[in-house]
CSV table of C-alpha atoms (C1' of nucleotides) in Angstrom, one decimal:
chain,number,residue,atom,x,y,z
A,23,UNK,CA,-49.2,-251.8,-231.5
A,24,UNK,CA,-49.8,-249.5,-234.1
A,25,UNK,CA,-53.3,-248.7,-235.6
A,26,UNK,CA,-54.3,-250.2,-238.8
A,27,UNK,CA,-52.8,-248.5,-242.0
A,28,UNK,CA,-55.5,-247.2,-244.8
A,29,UNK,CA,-52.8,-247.9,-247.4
A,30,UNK,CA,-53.3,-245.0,-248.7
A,31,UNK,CA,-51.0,-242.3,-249.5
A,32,UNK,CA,-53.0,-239.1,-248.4
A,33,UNK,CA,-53.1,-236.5,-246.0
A,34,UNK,CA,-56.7,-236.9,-244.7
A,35,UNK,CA,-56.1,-240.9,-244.7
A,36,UNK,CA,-52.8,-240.3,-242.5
A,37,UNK,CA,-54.9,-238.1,-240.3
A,38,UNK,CA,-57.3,-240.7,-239.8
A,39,UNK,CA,-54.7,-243.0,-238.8
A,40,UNK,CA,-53.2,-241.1,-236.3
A,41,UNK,CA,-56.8,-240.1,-234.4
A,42,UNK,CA,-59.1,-242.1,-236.3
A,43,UNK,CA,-59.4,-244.4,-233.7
A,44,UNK,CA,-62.0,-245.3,-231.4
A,45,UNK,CA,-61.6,-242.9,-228.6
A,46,UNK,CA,-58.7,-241.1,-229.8
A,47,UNK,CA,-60.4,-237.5,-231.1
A,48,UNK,CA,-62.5,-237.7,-227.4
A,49,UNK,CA,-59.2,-237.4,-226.0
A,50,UNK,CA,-57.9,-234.6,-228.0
A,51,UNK,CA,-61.3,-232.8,-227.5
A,52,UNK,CA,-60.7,-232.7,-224.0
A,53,UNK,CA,-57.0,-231.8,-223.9
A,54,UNK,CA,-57.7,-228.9,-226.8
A,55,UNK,CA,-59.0,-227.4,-223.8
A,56,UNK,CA,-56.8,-227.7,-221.0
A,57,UNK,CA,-53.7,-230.4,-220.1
A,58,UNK,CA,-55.4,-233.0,-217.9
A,59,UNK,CA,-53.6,-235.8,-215.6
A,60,UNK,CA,-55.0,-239.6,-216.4
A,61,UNK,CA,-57.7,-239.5,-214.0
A,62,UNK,CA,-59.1,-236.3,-215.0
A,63,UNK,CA,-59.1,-238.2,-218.2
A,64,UNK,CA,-61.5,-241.0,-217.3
A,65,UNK,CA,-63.3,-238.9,-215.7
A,66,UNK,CA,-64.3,-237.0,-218.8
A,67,UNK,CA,-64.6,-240.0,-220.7
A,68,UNK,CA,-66.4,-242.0,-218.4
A,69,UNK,CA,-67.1,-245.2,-221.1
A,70,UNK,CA,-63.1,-245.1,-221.7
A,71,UNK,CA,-61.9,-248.2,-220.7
A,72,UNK,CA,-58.5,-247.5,-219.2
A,73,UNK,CA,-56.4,-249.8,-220.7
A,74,UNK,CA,-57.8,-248.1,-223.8
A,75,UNK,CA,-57.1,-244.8,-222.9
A,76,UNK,CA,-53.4,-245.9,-221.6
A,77,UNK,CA,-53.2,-247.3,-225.2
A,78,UNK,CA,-54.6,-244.1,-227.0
A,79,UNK,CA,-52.1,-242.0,-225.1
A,80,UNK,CA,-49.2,-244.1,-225.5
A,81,UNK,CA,-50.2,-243.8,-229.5
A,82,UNK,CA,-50.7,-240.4,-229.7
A,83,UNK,CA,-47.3,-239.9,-227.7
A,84,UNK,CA,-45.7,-242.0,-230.3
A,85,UNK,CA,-47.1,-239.8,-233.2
A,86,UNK,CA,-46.6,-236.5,-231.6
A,87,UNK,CA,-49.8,-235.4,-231.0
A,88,UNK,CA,-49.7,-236.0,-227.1
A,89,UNK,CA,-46.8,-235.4,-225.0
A,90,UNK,CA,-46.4,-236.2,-220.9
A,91,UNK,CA,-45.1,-233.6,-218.5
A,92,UNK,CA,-44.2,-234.6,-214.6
A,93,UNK,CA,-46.2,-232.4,-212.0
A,94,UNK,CA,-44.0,-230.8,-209.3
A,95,UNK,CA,-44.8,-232.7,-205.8
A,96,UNK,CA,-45.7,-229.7,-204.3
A,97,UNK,CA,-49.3,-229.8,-206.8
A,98,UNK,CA,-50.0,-233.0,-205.8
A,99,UNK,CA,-47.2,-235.0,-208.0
A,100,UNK,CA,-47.8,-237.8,-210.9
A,101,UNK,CA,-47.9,-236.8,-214.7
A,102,UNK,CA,-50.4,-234.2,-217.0
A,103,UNK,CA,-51.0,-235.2,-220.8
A,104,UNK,CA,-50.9,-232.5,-223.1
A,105,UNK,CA,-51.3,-231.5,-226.6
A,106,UNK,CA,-48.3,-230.5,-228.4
A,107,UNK,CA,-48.3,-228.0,-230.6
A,108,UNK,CA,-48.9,-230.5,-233.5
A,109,UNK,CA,-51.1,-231.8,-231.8
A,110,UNK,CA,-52.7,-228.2,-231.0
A,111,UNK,CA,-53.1,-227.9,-234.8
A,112,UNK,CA,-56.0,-230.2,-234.9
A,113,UNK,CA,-58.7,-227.4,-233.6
A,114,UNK,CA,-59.8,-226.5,-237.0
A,115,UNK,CA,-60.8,-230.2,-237.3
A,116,UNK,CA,-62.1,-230.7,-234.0
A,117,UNK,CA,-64.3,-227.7,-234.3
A,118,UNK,CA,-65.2,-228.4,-237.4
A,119,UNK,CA,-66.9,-231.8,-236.9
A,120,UNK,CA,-68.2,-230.8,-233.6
A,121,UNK,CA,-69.7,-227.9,-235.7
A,122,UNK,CA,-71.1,-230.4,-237.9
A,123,UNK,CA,-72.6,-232.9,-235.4
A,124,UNK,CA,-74.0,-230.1,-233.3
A,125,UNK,CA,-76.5,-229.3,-236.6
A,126,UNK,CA,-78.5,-232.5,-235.6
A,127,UNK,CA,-77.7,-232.8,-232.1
A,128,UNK,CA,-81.4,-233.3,-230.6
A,129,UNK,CA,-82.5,-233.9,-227.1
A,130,UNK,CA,-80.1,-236.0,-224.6
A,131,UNK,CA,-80.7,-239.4,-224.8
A,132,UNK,CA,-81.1,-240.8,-221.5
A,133,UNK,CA,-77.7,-242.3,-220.5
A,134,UNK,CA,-75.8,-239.1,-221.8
A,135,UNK,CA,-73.9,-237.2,-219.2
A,136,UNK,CA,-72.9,-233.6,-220.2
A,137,UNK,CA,-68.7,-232.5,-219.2
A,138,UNK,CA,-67.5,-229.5,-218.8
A,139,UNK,CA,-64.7,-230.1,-221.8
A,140,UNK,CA,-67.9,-231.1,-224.1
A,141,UNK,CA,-69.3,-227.4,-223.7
A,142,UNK,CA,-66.4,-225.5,-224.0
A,143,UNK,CA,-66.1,-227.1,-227.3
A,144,UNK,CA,-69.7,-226.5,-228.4
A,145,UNK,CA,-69.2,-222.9,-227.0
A,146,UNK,CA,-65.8,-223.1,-229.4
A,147,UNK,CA,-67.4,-224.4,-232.4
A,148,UNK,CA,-70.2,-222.4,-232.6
A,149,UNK,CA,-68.8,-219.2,-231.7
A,150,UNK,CA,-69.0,-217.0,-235.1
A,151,UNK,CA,-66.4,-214.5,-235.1
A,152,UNK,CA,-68.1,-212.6,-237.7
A,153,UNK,CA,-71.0,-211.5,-235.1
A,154,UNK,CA,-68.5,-210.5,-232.6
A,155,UNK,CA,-66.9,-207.2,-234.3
A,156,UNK,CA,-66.0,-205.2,-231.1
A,157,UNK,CA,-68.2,-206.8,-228.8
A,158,UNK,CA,-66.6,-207.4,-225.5
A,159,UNK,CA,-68.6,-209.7,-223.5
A,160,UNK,CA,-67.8,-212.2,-220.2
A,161,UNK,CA,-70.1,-214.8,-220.3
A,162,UNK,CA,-70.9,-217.5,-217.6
A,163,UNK,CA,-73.2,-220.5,-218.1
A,164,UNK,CA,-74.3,-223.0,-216.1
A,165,UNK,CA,-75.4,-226.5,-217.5
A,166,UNK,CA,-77.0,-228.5,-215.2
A,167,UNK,CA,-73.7,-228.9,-212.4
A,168,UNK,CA,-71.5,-227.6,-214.6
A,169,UNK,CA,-69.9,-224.4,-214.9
A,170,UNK,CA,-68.0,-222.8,-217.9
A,171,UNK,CA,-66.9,-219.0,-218.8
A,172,UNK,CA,-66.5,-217.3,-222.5
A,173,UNK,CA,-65.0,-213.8,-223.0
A,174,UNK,CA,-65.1,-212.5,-226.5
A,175,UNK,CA,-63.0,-210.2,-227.2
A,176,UNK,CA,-61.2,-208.4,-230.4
A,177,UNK,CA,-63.4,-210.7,-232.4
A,178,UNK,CA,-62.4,-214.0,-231.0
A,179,UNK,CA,-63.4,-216.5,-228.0
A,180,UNK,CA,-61.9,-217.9,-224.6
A,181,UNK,CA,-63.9,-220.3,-223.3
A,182,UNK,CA,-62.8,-222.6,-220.1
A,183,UNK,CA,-63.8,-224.4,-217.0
A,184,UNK,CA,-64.8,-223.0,-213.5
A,185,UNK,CA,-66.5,-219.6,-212.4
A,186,UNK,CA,-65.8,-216.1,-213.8
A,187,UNK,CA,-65.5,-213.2,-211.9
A,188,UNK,CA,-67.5,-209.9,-212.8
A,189,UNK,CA,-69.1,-211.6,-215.6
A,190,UNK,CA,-71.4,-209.6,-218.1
A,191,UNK,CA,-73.9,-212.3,-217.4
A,192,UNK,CA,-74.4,-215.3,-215.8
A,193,UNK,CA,-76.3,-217.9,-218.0
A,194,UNK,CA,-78.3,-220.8,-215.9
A,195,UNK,CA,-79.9,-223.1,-218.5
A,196,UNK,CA,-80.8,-226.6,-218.8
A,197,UNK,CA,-82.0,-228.9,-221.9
A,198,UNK,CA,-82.9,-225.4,-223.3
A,199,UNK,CA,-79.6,-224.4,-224.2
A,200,UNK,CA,-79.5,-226.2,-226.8
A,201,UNK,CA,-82.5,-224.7,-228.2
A,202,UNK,CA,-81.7,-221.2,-227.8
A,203,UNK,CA,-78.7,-221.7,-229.4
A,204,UNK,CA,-80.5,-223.5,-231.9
A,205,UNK,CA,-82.8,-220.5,-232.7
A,206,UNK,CA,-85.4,-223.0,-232.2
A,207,UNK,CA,-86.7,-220.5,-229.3
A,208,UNK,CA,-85.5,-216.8,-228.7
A,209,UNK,CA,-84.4,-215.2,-225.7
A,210,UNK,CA,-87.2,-213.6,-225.0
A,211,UNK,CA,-89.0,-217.0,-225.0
A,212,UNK,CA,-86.5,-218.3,-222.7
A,213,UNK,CA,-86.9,-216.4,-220.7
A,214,UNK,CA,-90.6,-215.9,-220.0
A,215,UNK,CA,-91.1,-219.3,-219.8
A,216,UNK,CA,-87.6,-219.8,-217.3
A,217,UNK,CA,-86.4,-222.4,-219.4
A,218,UNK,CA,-83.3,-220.3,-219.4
A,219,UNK,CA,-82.3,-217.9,-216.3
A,220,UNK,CA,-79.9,-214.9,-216.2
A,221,UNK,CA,-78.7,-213.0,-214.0
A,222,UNK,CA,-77.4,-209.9,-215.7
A,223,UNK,CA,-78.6,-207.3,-218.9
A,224,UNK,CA,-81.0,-208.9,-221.1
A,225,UNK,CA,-79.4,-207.3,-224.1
A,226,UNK,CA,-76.3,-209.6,-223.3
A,227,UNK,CA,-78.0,-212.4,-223.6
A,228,UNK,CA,-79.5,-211.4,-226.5
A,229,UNK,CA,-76.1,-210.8,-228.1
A,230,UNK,CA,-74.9,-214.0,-226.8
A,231,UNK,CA,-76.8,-216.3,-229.4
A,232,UNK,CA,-75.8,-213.9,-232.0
A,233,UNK,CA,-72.0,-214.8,-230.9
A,234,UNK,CA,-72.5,-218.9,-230.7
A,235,UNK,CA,-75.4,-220.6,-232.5
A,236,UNK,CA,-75.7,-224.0,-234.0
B,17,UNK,CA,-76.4,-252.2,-235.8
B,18,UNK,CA,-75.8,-249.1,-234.7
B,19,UNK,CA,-72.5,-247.9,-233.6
B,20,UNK,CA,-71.5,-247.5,-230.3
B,21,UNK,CA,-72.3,-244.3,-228.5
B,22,UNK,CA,-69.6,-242.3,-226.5
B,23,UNK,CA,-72.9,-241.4,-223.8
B,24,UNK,CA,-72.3,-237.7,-223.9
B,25,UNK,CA,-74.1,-235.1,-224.7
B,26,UNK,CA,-72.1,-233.8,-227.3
B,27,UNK,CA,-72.1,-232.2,-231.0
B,28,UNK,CA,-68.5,-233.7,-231.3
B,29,UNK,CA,-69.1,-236.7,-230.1
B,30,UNK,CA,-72.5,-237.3,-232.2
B,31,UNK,CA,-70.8,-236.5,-235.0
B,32,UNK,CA,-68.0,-239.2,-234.0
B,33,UNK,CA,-71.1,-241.7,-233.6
B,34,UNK,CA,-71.9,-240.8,-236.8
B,35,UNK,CA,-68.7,-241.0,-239.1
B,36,UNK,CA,-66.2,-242.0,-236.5
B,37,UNK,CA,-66.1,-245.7,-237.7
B,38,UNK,CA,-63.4,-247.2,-239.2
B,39,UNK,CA,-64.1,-246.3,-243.2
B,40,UNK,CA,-66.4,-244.2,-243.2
B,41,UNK,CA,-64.8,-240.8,-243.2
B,42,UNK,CA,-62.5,-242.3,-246.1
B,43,UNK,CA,-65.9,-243.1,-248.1
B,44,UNK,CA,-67.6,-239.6,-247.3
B,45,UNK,CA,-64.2,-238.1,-248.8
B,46,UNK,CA,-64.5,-240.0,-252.2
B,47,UNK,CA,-68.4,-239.3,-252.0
B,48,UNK,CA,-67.4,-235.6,-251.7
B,49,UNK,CA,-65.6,-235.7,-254.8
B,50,UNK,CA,-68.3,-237.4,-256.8
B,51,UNK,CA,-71.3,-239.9,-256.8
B,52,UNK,CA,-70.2,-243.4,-257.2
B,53,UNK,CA,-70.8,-246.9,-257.4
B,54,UNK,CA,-70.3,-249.8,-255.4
B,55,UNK,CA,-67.7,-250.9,-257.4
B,56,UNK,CA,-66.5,-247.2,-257.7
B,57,UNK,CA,-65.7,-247.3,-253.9
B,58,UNK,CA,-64.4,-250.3,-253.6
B,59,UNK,CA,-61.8,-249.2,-256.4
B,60,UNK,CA,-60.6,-246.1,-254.4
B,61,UNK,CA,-60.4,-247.9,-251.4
B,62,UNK,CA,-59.1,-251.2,-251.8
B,63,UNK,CA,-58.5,-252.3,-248.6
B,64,UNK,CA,-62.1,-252.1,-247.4
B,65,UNK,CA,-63.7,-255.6,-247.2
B,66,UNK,CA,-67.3,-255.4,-249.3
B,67,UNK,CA,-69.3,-256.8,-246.6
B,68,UNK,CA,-67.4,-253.7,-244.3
B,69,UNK,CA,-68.6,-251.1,-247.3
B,70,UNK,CA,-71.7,-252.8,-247.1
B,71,UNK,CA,-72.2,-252.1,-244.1
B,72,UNK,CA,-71.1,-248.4,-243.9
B,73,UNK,CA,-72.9,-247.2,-246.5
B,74,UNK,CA,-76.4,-248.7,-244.8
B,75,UNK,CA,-75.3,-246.7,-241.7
B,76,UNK,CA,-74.1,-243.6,-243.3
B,77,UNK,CA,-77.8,-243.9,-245.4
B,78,UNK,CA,-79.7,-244.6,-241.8
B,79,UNK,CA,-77.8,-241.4,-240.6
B,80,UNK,CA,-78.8,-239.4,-243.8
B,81,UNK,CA,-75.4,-238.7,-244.9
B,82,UNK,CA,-75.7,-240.8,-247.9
B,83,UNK,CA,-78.6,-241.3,-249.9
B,84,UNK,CA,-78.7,-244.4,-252.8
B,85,UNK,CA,-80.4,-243.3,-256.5
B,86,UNK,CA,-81.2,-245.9,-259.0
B,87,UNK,CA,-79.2,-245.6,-262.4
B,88,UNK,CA,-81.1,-245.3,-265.7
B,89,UNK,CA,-80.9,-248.6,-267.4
B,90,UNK,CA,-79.2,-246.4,-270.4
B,91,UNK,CA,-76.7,-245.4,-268.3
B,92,UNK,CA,-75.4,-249.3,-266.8
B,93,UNK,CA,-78.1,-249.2,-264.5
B,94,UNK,CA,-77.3,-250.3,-261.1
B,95,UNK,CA,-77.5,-248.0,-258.1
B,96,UNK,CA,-74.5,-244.9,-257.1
B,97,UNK,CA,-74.1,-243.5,-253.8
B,98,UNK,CA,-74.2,-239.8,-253.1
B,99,UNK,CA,-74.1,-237.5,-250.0
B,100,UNK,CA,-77.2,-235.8,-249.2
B,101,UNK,CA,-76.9,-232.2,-248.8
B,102,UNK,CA,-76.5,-233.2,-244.8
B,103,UNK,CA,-73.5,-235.0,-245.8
B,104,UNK,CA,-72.1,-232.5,-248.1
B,105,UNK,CA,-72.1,-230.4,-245.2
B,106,UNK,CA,-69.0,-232.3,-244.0
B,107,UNK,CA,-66.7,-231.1,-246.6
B,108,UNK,CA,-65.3,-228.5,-243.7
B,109,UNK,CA,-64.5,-231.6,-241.5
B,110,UNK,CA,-63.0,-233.2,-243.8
B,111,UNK,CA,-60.8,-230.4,-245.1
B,112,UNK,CA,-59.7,-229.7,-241.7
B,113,UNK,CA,-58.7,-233.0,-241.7
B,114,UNK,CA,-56.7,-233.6,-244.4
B,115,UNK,CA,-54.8,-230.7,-244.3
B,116,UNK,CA,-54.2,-231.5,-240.7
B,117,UNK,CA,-52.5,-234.5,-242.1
B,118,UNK,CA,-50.9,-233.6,-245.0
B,119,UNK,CA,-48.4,-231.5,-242.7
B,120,UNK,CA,-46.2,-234.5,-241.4
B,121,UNK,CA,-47.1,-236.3,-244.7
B,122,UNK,CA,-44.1,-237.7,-245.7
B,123,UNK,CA,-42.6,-239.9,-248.6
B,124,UNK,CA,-45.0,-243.0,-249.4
B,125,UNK,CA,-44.8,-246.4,-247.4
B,126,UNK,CA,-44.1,-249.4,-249.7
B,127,UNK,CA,-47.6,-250.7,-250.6
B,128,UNK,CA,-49.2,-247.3,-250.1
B,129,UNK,CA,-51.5,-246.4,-253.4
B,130,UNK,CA,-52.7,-243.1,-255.1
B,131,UNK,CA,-55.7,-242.6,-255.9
B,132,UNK,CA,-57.4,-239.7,-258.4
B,133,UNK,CA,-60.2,-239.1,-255.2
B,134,UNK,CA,-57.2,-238.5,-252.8
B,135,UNK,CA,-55.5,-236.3,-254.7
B,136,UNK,CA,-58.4,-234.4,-255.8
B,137,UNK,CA,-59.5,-234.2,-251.5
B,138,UNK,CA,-55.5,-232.7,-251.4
B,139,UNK,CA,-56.1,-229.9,-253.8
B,140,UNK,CA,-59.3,-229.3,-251.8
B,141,UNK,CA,-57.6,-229.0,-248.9
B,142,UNK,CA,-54.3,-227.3,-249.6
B,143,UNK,CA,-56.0,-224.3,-251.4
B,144,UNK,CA,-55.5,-221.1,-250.5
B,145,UNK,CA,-58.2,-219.0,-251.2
B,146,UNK,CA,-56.6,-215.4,-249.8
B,147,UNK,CA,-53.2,-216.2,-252.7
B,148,UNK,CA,-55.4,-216.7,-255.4
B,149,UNK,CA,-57.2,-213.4,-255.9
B,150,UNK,CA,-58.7,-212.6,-258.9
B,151,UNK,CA,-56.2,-215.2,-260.3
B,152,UNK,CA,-57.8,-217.8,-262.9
B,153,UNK,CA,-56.3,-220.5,-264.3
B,154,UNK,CA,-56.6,-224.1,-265.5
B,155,UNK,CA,-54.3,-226.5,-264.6
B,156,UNK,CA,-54.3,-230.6,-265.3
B,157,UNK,CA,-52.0,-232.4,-263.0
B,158,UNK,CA,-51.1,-235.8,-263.9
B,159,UNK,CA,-49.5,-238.2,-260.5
B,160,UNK,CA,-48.3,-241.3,-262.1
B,161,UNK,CA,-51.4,-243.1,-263.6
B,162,UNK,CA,-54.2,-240.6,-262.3
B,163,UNK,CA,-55.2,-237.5,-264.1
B,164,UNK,CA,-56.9,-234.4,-262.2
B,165,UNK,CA,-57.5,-231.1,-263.1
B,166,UNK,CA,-58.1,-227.4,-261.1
B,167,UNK,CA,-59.7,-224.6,-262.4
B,168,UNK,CA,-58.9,-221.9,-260.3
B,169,UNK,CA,-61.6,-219.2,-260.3
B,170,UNK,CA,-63.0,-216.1,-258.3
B,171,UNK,CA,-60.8,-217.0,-255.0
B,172,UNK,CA,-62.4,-220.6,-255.4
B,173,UNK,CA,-61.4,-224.2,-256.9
B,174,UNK,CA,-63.2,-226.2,-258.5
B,175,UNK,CA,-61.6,-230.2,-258.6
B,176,UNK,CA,-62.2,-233.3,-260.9
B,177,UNK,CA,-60.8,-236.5,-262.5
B,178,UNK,CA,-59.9,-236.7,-266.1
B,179,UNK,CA,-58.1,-234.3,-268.1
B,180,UNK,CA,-58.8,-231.0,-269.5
B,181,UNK,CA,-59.6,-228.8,-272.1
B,182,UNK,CA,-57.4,-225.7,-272.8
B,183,UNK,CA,-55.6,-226.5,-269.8
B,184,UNK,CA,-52.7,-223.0,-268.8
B,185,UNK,CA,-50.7,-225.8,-267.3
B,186,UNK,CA,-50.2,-229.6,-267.6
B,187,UNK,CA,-48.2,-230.9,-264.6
B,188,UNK,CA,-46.4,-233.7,-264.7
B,189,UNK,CA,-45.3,-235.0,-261.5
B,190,UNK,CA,-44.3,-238.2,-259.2
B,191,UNK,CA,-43.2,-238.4,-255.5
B,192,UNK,CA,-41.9,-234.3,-255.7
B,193,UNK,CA,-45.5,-233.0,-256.2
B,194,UNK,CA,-45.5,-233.4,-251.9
B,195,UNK,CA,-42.5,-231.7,-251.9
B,196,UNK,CA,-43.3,-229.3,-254.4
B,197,UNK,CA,-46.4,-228.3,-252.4
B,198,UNK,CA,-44.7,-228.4,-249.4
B,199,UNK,CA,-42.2,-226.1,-250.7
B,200,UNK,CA,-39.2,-228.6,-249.5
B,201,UNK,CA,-37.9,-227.7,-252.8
B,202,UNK,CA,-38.6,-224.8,-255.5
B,203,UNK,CA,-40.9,-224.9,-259.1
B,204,UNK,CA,-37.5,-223.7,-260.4
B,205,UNK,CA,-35.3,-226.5,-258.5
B,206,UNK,CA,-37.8,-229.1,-260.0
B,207,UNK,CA,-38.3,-228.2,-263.6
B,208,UNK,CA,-34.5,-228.3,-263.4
B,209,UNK,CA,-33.6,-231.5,-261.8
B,210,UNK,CA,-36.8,-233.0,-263.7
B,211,UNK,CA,-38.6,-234.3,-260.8
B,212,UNK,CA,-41.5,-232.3,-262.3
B,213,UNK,CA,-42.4,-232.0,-266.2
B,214,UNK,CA,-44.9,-229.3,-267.1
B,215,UNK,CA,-46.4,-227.8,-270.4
B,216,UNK,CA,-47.2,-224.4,-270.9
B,217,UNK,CA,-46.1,-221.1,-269.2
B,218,UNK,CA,-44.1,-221.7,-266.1
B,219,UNK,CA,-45.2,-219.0,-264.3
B,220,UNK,CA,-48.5,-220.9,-263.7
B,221,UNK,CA,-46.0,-223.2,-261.7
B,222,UNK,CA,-45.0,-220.4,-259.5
B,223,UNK,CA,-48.6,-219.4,-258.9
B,224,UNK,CA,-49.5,-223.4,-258.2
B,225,UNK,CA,-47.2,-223.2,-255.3
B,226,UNK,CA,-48.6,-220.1,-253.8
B,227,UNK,CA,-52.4,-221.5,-254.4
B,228,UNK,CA,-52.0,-224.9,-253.5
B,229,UNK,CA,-49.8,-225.6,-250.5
B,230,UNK,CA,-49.3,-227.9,-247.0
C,3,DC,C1',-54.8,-241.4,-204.0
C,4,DT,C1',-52.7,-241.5,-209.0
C,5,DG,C1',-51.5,-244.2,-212.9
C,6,DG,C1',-51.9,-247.7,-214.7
C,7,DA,C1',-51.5,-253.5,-215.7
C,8,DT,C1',-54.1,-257.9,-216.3
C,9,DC,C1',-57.8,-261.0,-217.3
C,10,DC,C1',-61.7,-262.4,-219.8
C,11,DC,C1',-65.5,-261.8,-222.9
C,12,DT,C1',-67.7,-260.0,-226.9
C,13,DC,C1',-68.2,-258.1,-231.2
C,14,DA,C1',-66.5,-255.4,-235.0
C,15,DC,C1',-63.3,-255.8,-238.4
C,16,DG,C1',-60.9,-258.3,-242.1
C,17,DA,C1',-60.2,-262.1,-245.6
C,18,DT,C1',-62.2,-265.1,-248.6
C,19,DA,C1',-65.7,-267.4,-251.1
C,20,DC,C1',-70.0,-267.3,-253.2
C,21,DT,C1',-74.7,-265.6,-255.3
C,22,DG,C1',-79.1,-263.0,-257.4
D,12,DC,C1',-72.6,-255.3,-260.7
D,13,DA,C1',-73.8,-255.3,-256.1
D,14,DG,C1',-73.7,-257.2,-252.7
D,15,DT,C1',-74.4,-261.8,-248.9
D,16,DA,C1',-72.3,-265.8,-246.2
D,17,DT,C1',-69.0,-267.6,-243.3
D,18,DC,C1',-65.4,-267.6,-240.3
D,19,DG,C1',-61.0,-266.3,-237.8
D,20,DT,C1',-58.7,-262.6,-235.3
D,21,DG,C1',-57.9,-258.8,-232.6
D,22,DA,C1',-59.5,-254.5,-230.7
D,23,DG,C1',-62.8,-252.6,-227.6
D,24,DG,C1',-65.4,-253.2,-223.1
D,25,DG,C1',-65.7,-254.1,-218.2
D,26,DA,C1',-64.0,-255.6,-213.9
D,27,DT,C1',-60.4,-256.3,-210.9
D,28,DC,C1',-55.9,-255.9,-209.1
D,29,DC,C1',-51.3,-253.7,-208.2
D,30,DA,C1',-47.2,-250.4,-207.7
D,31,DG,C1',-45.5,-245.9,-206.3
DNA sequence: CTGGATCCCTCACGATACTG
DNA sequence: CAGTATCGTGAGGGATCCAG
């Protein structure tokens, strides 16, 4: 049952065979942003086949990376998967390669769906802490249905799902998102042609793709 | 012939699309290190089947990570792979990565091999830029059969195969240069016990420790 | 309802042999 | 040297079913 050796003695060829696998860093995306029972799970990962995922947890378990924790009845009973903190030590990878793939991530191809776990990542890997300085900003954005927060603060990020309450501004964007964070068209743009909409001080916004960009 | 999509729209999970395969993170990592041949990769990674290299390398080359330039006939003629700039853009990920795994690296398995591509990715990856200051120094490290060197220079390292000229420090180590990095056991405890030969000042050694470490 | 297990099919991977 | 050809196996994909 375990995943195919690189036969290799190396760190990087270890790594790989610990999360190489098909599916394996999708899941540790996903719980690098909050614990998540099994069905929250294939719901994120809609393509995961479940007998795949059961096996990708079960592996991770077994290497460290993921570890199971029983639910009290009273919320609703059952098991959450979380990272350990081994496991937690992969988000300078993570971010890293989502950094990377988000350099030549064009327009959504038609089948793609868009998660909530999937931006606060992007909103993670692009964040650049050397914009921030002191800036303290509450940031909420909505893509299409979904609905994420980021507060910088003292030079680093908190992104996560769900609503924020008295947010700086409040970000509604579509397929343009990824273009204003692109630079590929400025806030001012944006926003005089609606691709993006706001609902706050314009000057936030403005500071907001100086904070993440791709 | 494309790989399979993950159907979100996601930096991370382009990326994954991308060089998530089985291979071809372990062929951008000796690609990072240096141009090579066919027969070059298939050296450093023995295990890969040539039709499975084949077949990478056109995918990695459709995705404009890799790019193929023709060899002078002077030169042995032939073809060598070499990242595009793109590609070389993935040396973050890929440090990430491997130092991720070089934490809970532990003793070599059986029929695991070494070679001088995976140790030069280590020293990549385990360098510490903030110990070495305005430290410079030139070290050659030899790990059974393969000879590397490091030239440590304005808070940067610079990493090859093959020996050195005027080298500070010639290392000569087996299975203790993990340990030694890892600092499971002192420079002083191994240049005693003999689990590590050097030549030249052994104060280098102290300073290897501090720049290079898991 | 959550958290899987089971079945079946396909294709990518792996091993080996062979060629321009 | 730089791959292609062929073929067997097993992991991934998709649907369905089942226990607590």
């Amino acid at each position: 049952m375990r995943p195919r050796a690189y036969g290799q003695y190396c760190g990087f060829a270890r790594a790989l065979e610990v999360v190489g696998e098909r599916w394996a860093m999708m899941i540790v995306r996903d719980l690098l942003v909050s614990p998540k029972r099994f069905s929250d799970l294939q719901q994120g990962l809609p393509r995961i086949p479940s007998n795949v995922l059961t096996s990708r947890l079960k592996q991770l378990e077994g290497a460290g990376v993921v570890q199971r924790r029983a639910v009290s009845r009273a919320q609703g009973g059952g098991v959450v998967y979380e990272l350990t903190p081994y496991g937690a030590e992969l988000d300078d990878a993570v971010i890293a390669i989502g950094r990377w793939g988000a350099k030549r991530l064009g327009d959504p191809r038609p089948d793609e769906i868009i998660t909530p776990d999937s931006i606060c990542m992007a909103l993670h890997s692009t964040f650049r802490p050397e914009s921030a300085g002191r800036t303290h900003a509450r940031y909420e954005v909505h893509v299409g249905p979904v609905t994420v927060y980021a507060i910088v603060r003292d030079g680093a990020v908190n992104v996560g799902k769900g609503p924020l309450e008295n947010p700086d501004l409040v970000i509604e964007a579509g397929p343009a998102f990824r273009a204003l964070m692109a630079r590929e068209i400025t806030p001012e743009q944006a926003l005089k042609t609606h691709v993006i909409g706001i609902q706050g001080d314009p000057k936030y916004l403005t500071k907001f793709v100086q904070l993440f960009r791709i």
